[in-house]
mmCIF file of C-alpha atoms in Angstrom:
data_model
loop_
_atom_site.group_PDB
_atom_site.id
_atom_site.type_symbol
_atom_site.label_atom_id
_atom_site.label_comp_id
_atom_site.label_asym_id
_atom_site.label_seq_id
_atom_site.Cartn_x
_atom_site.Cartn_y
_atom_site.Cartn_z
ATOM 1 C CA ARG A 1 0.044 0.042 -0.044
ATOM 2 C CA LEU A 2 1.248 3.613 -0.707
ATOM 3 C CA ILE A 3 0.200 6.200 1.482
ATOM 4 C CA VAL A 4 0.260 9.948 0.560
ATOM 5 C CA PRO A 5 -1.184 13.053 2.261
ATOM 6 C CA THR A 6 -2.917 14.749 -0.798
ATOM 7 C CA PRO A 7 -4.965 13.596 -3.820
ATOM 8 C CA ALA A 8 -2.346 15.543 -6.023
ATOM 9 C CA GLU A 9 0.298 13.098 -4.733
ATOM 10 C CA ALA A 10 -1.899 10.330 -5.410
ATOM 11 C CA ARG A 11 -2.385 11.327 -8.918
ATOM 12 C CA GLN A 12 1.390 11.724 -9.439
ATOM 13 C CA LEU A 13 2.157 8.244 -8.170
ATOM 14 C CA VAL A 14 -0.411 6.784 -10.754
ATOM 15 C CA GLU A 15 0.424 9.148 -13.520
ATOM 16 C CA LEU A 16 4.265 9.375 -13.267
ATOM 17 C CA TYR A 17 5.143 6.044 -11.607
ATOM 18 C CA ALA A 18 2.362 3.615 -12.815
ATOM 19 C CA ALA A 19 1.202 2.965 -9.412
ATOM 20 C CA SER A 20 -2.164 1.012 -9.232
ATOM 21 C CA PRO A 21 -4.885 3.584 -7.902
ATOM 22 C CA ALA A 22 -6.268 0.593 -5.810
ATOM 23 C CA LYS A 23 -2.930 0.365 -3.771
ATOM 24 C CA VAL A 24 -2.797 4.355 -3.087
ATOM 25 C CA SER A 25 -4.400 5.599 -0.012
ATOM 26 C CA ILE A 26 -4.851 9.292 1.170
ATOM 27 C CA VAL A 27 -4.013 10.224 4.800
ATOM 28 C CA PRO A 28 -3.641 13.800 5.399
ATOM 29 C CA HIS A 29 -1.107 15.046 7.824
ATOM 30 C CA GLY A 30 -2.490 16.154 11.187
ATOM 31 C CA VAL A 31 -1.649 18.816 13.664
ATOM 32 C CA ASP A 32 -0.905 18.475 17.416
ATOM 33 C CA ARG A 33 -3.615 20.173 18.960
ATOM 34 C CA GLY A 34 -2.219 20.212 22.496
ATOM 35 C CA ARG A 35 0.546 22.511 21.240
ATOM 36 C CA PHE A 36 -1.114 24.264 18.362
ATOM 37 C CA SER A 37 -4.305 26.084 19.285
ATOM 38 C CA PRO A 38 -5.405 29.795 19.516
ATOM 39 C CA GLY A 39 -4.072 32.081 22.128
ATOM 40 C CA ASP A 40 -3.683 35.536 23.371
ATOM 41 C CA ARG A 41 -1.846 37.614 20.551
ATOM 42 C CA THR A 42 -0.871 40.352 22.933
ATOM 43 C CA VAL A 43 0.715 37.847 25.461
ATOM 44 C CA ALA A 44 2.341 36.072 22.411
ATOM 45 C CA ARG A 45 3.731 39.445 21.018
ATOM 46 C CA ALA A 46 4.977 40.486 24.305
ATOM 47 C CA ALA A 47 6.844 37.162 24.751
ATOM 48 C CA LEU A 48 8.562 37.946 21.389
ATOM 49 C CA GLY A 49 9.218 41.728 21.900
ATOM 50 C CA VAL A 50 7.117 42.680 19.009
ATOM 51 C CA THR A 51 6.461 46.304 18.787
ATOM 52 C CA ARG A 52 4.869 46.939 15.368
ATOM 53 C CA ARG A 53 1.400 47.095 14.884
ATOM 54 C CA HIS A 54 1.229 44.092 12.263
ATOM 55 C CA VAL A 55 3.266 41.050 12.151
ATOM 56 C CA LEU A 56 4.073 38.690 9.144
ATOM 57 C CA ALA A 57 5.699 35.205 9.650
ATOM 58 C CA PHE A 58 7.800 32.900 7.313
ATOM 59 C CA VAL A 59 8.338 29.567 9.016
ATOM 60 C CA GLY A 60 10.472 26.914 7.423
ATOM 61 C CA ARG A 61 13.827 25.761 5.902
ATOM 62 C CA LEU A 62 15.945 28.607 4.446
ATOM 63 C CA GLN A 63 16.405 27.201 0.875
ATOM 64 C CA PRO A 64 15.180 28.500 -2.623
ATOM 65 C CA LEU A 65 12.435 25.802 -2.746
ATOM 66 C CA LYS A 66 10.655 27.502 0.258
ATOM 67 C CA ALA A 67 11.016 31.064 -1.352
ATOM 68 C CA PRO A 68 11.888 32.964 1.893
ATOM 69 C CA ASP A 69 13.150 35.944 -0.491
ATOM 70 C CA VAL A 70 9.512 36.346 -1.696
ATOM 71 C CA ALA A 71 8.390 36.999 1.946
ATOM 72 C CA VAL A 72 11.148 39.698 2.282
ATOM 73 C CA LEU A 73 10.246 41.283 -0.981
ATOM 74 C CA THR A 74 6.627 41.202 -0.262
ATOM 75 C CA LEU A 75 7.524 43.229 3.119
ATOM 76 C CA ALA A 76 9.624 45.690 1.013
ATOM 77 C CA GLU A 77 6.847 46.205 -1.571
ATOM 78 C CA LEU A 78 4.371 46.602 1.186
ATOM 79 C CA ARG A 79 6.455 49.237 2.710
ATOM 80 C CA ARG A 80 6.589 51.159 -0.665
ATOM 81 C CA ARG A 81 2.887 50.824 -1.532
ATOM 82 C CA ARG A 82 1.369 51.119 2.041
ATOM 83 C CA PRO A 83 3.651 52.950 4.279
ATOM 84 C CA ASP A 84 0.761 53.693 6.690
ATOM 85 C CA LEU A 85 0.950 49.902 7.595
ATOM 86 C CA ASP A 86 3.222 49.361 10.352
ATOM 87 C CA VAL A 87 4.473 46.081 9.659
ATOM 88 C CA GLU A 88 7.416 43.484 10.434
ATOM 89 C CA LEU A 89 8.479 40.088 9.206
ATOM 90 C CA LEU A 90 9.625 37.204 11.263
ATOM 91 C CA VAL A 91 11.818 34.868 9.489
ATOM 92 C CA VAL A 92 12.120 31.646 11.356
ATOM 93 C CA GLY A 93 14.380 28.779 10.275
ATOM 94 C CA GLY A 94 17.832 27.698 9.428
ATOM 95 C CA ALA A 95 19.787 26.914 6.191
ATOM 96 C CA SER A 96 19.102 23.512 4.708
ATOM 97 C CA GLY A 97 19.956 21.248 1.602
ATOM 98 C CA ASN A 98 21.228 23.920 -1.163
ATOM 99 C CA GLY A 99 20.318 26.938 0.964
ATOM 100 C CA GLY A 100 23.732 27.075 2.717
ATOM 101 C CA GLY A 101 24.000 30.673 1.562
ATOM 102 C CA GLU A 102 20.442 31.785 1.967
ATOM 103 C CA PRO A 103 20.533 33.347 5.411
ATOM 104 C CA ALA A 104 23.349 35.724 4.334
ATOM 105 C CA ARG A 105 21.338 36.362 0.910
ATOM 106 C CA LEU A 106 18.200 37.225 2.751
ATOM 107 C CA HIS A 107 19.889 39.689 5.243
ATOM 108 C CA ARG A 108 21.395 41.255 2.130
ATOM 109 C CA LEU A 109 18.139 41.421 0.335
ATOM 110 C CA ALA A 110 16.361 42.997 3.271
ATOM 111 C CA ALA A 111 19.171 45.646 3.574
ATOM 112 C CA THR A 112 19.060 46.336 -0.109
ATOM 113 C CA ASN A 113 15.306 46.998 -0.142
ATOM 114 C CA GLY A 114 15.335 49.224 2.828
ATOM 115 C CA VAL A 115 13.579 46.782 5.279
ATOM 116 C CA ALA A 116 16.585 45.550 7.424
ATOM 117 C CA GLY A 117 15.064 47.239 10.345
ATOM 118 C CA ARG A 118 11.632 45.484 9.941
ATOM 119 C CA VAL A 119 12.871 41.903 9.246
ATOM 120 C CA ARG A 120 13.893 39.628 12.210
ATOM 121 C CA PHE A 121 15.541 36.506 11.670
ATOM 122 C CA LEU A 122 15.054 33.614 14.164
ATOM 123 C CA ALA A 123 16.618 30.273 14.548
ATOM 124 C CA PRO A 124 14.611 26.985 14.230
ATOM 125 C CA GLN A 125 12.233 27.058 17.153
ATOM 126 C CA PRO A 126 10.894 24.182 19.299
ATOM 127 C CA HIS A 127 7.239 23.524 18.795
ATOM 128 C CA ASP A 128 5.965 25.441 21.855
ATOM 129 C CA ARG A 129 7.755 28.430 20.881
ATOM 130 C CA LEU A 130 6.635 27.996 17.209
ATOM 131 C CA ALA A 131 3.031 28.343 18.766
ATOM 132 C CA THR A 132 3.856 31.545 20.259
ATOM 133 C CA ILE A 133 5.172 32.952 16.901
ATOM 134 C CA TYR A 134 2.163 31.615 15.010
ATOM 135 C CA ARG A 135 -0.115 33.335 17.558
ATOM 136 C CA ALA A 136 1.899 36.512 17.147
ATOM 137 C CA ALA A 137 1.333 36.849 13.516
ATOM 138 C CA ASP A 138 -1.328 38.571 11.791
ATOM 139 C CA LEU A 139 -0.496 36.250 8.692
ATOM 140 C CA VAL A 140 1.914 33.393 7.842
ATOM 141 C CA LEU A 141 3.356 33.707 4.339
ATOM 142 C CA MET A 142 4.116 30.248 2.529
ATOM 143 C CA PRO A 143 5.480 31.257 -0.982
ATOM 144 C CA SER A 144 7.177 27.905 -1.620
ATOM 145 C CA TRP A 145 7.597 26.551 -5.105
ATOM 146 C CA SER A 146 6.670 23.173 -3.948
ATOM 147 C CA GLU A 147 5.183 21.547 -1.125
ATOM 148 C CA SER A 148 3.920 17.912 -0.598
ATOM 149 C CA PHE A 149 1.799 19.010 2.258
ATOM 150 C CA GLY A 150 2.581 22.161 4.089
ATOM 151 C CA LEU A 151 2.417 21.205 7.565
ATOM 152 C CA VAL A 152 3.358 24.768 8.668
ATOM 153 C CA ALA A 153 0.163 25.993 7.016
ATOM 154 C CA LEU A 154 -1.922 23.484 9.238
ATOM 155 C CA GLU A 155 -0.030 24.679 12.545
ATOM 156 C CA ALA A 156 -0.495 28.103 11.952
ATOM 157 C CA GLN A 157 -4.098 27.863 11.055
ATOM 158 C CA ALA A 158 -4.493 25.675 14.317
ATOM 159 C CA CYS A 159 -3.248 28.801 16.218
ATOM 160 C CA GLY A 160 -6.072 30.859 14.474
ATOM 161 C CA THR A 161 -3.758 32.650 12.029
ATOM 162 C CA PRO A 162 -4.657 32.679 8.359
ATOM 163 C CA VAL A 163 -2.184 31.670 5.722
ATOM 164 C CA VAL A 164 -1.243 33.335 2.491
ATOM 165 C CA ALA A 165 0.378 30.700 0.354
ATOM 166 C CA ALA A 166 1.309 29.649 -3.180
ATOM 167 C CA GLY A 167 -1.383 27.656 -4.754
ATOM 168 C CA VAL A 168 0.995 24.651 -5.295
ATOM 169 C CA GLY A 169 1.093 21.041 -4.243
ATOM 170 C CA GLY A 170 -0.229 20.244 -0.824
ATOM 171 C CA LEU A 171 -1.180 23.885 -0.100
ATOM 172 C CA LEU A 172 -4.003 23.580 -2.494
ATOM 173 C CA HIS A 173 -5.516 21.187 0.287
ATOM 174 C CA ALA A 174 -3.920 22.521 3.380
ATOM 175 C CA VAL A 175 -5.280 26.000 3.034
ATOM 176 C CA GLY A 176 -8.947 26.996 2.272
ATOM 177 C CA ASP A 177 -8.766 29.632 -0.417
ATOM 178 C CA GLY A 178 -10.805 32.719 0.771
ATOM 179 C CA THR A 179 -11.914 31.084 4.022
ATOM 180 C CA THR A 180 -8.923 30.021 6.122
ATOM 181 C CA GLY A 181 -6.508 32.045 3.929
ATOM 182 C CA VAL A 182 -5.676 32.971 0.328
ATOM 183 C CA LEU A 183 -3.830 31.084 -2.254
ATOM 184 C CA LEU A 184 -2.033 32.825 -5.055
ATOM 185 C CA ALA A 185 -1.137 31.699 -8.491
ATOM 186 C CA ASN A 186 2.255 33.363 -8.630
ATOM 187 C CA HIS A 187 5.287 34.527 -6.728
ATOM 188 C CA GLN A 188 5.360 38.259 -7.547
ATOM 189 C CA PRO A 189 5.989 40.498 -4.526
ATOM 190 C CA ASP A 190 3.420 43.028 -5.704
ATOM 191 C CA CYS A 191 0.879 40.797 -5.884
ATOM 192 C CA TRP A 192 1.464 39.177 -2.634
ATOM 193 C CA ALA A 193 1.851 42.717 -1.091
ATOM 194 C CA ASP A 194 -1.567 43.831 -2.555
ATOM 195 C CA THR A 195 -3.136 40.768 -0.838
ATOM 196 C CA VAL A 196 -1.432 41.024 2.530
ATOM 197 C CA ALA A 197 -2.439 44.967 2.410
ATOM 198 C CA ARG A 198 -5.991 44.083 1.766
ATOM 199 C CA LEU A 199 -6.308 41.545 4.572
ATOM 200 C CA LEU A 200 -4.679 43.817 7.154
ATOM 201 C CA SER A 201 -6.688 46.549 6.238
ATOM 202 C CA ASN A 202 -9.897 44.509 6.979
ATOM 203 C CA PRO A 203 -9.657 43.298 10.571
ATOM 204 C CA ARG A 204 -13.092 41.877 10.425
ATOM 205 C CA ARG A 205 -12.459 39.577 7.307
ATOM 206 C CA LEU A 206 -8.912 38.653 8.916
ATOM 207 C CA ALA A 207 -10.733 37.575 12.409
ATOM 208 C CA ALA A 208 -13.339 35.567 10.412
ATOM 209 C CA MET A 209 -10.459 33.801 8.402
ATOM 210 C CA GLY A 210 -8.694 33.219 11.624
ATOM 211 C CA ALA A 211 -11.689 31.708 13.108
ATOM 212 C CA ALA A 212 -12.228 29.474 10.313
ATOM 213 C CA ALA A 213 -8.790 28.451 10.301
ATOM 214 C CA ALA A 214 -8.807 27.165 13.753
ATOM 215 C CA ARG A 215 -11.868 25.263 13.210
ATOM 216 C CA PHE A 216 -10.563 23.710 9.978
ATOM 217 C CA ALA A 217 -7.010 22.769 11.468
ATOM 218 C CA GLY A 218 -8.538 21.694 14.806
ATOM 219 C CA ALA A 219 -10.501 19.099 13.165
ATOM 220 C CA ASN A 220 -7.310 17.643 11.659
ATOM 221 C CA GLY A 221 -5.510 16.225 14.604
ATOM 222 C CA TRP A 222 -2.893 13.322 14.407
ATOM 223 C CA ASP A 223 -5.582 11.349 16.092
ATOM 224 C CA ARG A 224 -7.666 11.411 12.924
ATOM 225 C CA ALA A 225 -4.439 10.619 10.693
ATOM 226 C CA ALA A 226 -3.747 7.609 13.185
ATOM 227 C CA ALA A 227 -7.269 6.308 12.941
ATOM 228 C CA ARG A 228 -7.223 6.299 9.154
ATOM 229 C CA LEU A 229 -3.797 4.444 9.153
ATOM 230 C CA LEU A 230 -5.381 1.850 11.634
ATOM 231 C CA GLU A 231 -8.371 1.560 9.145
ATOM 232 C CA ILE A 232 -5.903 0.995 6.394
ATOM 233 C CA TYR A 233 -3.788 -1.674 8.208
ATOM 234 C CA GLY A 234 -6.948 -3.450 9.346
ATOM 235 C CA ASP A 235 -7.957 -3.711 5.526
ATOM 236 C CA LEU A 236 -4.572 -5.012 4.755
ATOM 237 C CA VAL A 237 -4.426 -7.821 7.458
ATOM 238 C CA ARG A 238 -7.775 -8.982 6.302
ATOM 239 C CA GLU A 239 -6.892 -9.380 2.709
ATOM 240 C CA PRO A 240 -5.872 -12.895 1.664
ATOM 241 C CA VAL A 241 -2.319 -13.601 1.459
ATOM 242 C CA LEU A 242 -2.269 -14.426 -2.106
ATOM 243 C CA GLU A 243 -4.011 -11.110 -3.084
ATOM 244 C CA GLN A 244 -1.097 -9.358 -1.079
ATOM 245 C CA MET A 245 1.549 -11.072 -2.959
ATOM 246 C CA GLY A 246 -0.124 -10.462 -6.176
#
């Protein structure tokens, strides 16, 4: 049996690797609801020393695939288009894979675009601290070029924080476009900045999205994923041995 987190990956296994559709099962990832849940934003911001009115967050490995540069450039574009919005960006993560030079490049990018004083770089954080970061943010940005699922999106939403994400891979299933966040069809910073500005300028819509995000992610705990896996295992052990060998 082949287990994948989204229908998109199920199709890829069938179309690209000639997998038998009958042997592919979908088990979406879950979220630790004991750690990731809505909390007091003011308290979270105080814990992080946040002073700006609005906070954006990028959480993930610092490598080109995750497109942290789009998050930095979105902030720069936002500052140019809407200087009235007092915004800062938290970039949380460390270099990974082919992103060895990414932290230094992002620092230079922020400085070149005049937002060095509004971007805070934080090392990879333990889960409890991540929850504080999610709760402190108005929005979490996920401009990845590819995502098999996008667990960060689920964790952020479980904390009641909407997500603005690229409409790719698993993010198409992890984020409810227009309900728990917004999916964008490109990686252009001006488009991302416009979307962020519209949301930050509409607190009522942002709050409604946050509530919907918490409901959606809260219904997708790891207990649900485990129950689905047990169901699949049960089906397998009940199959005749010869059928399994075939």
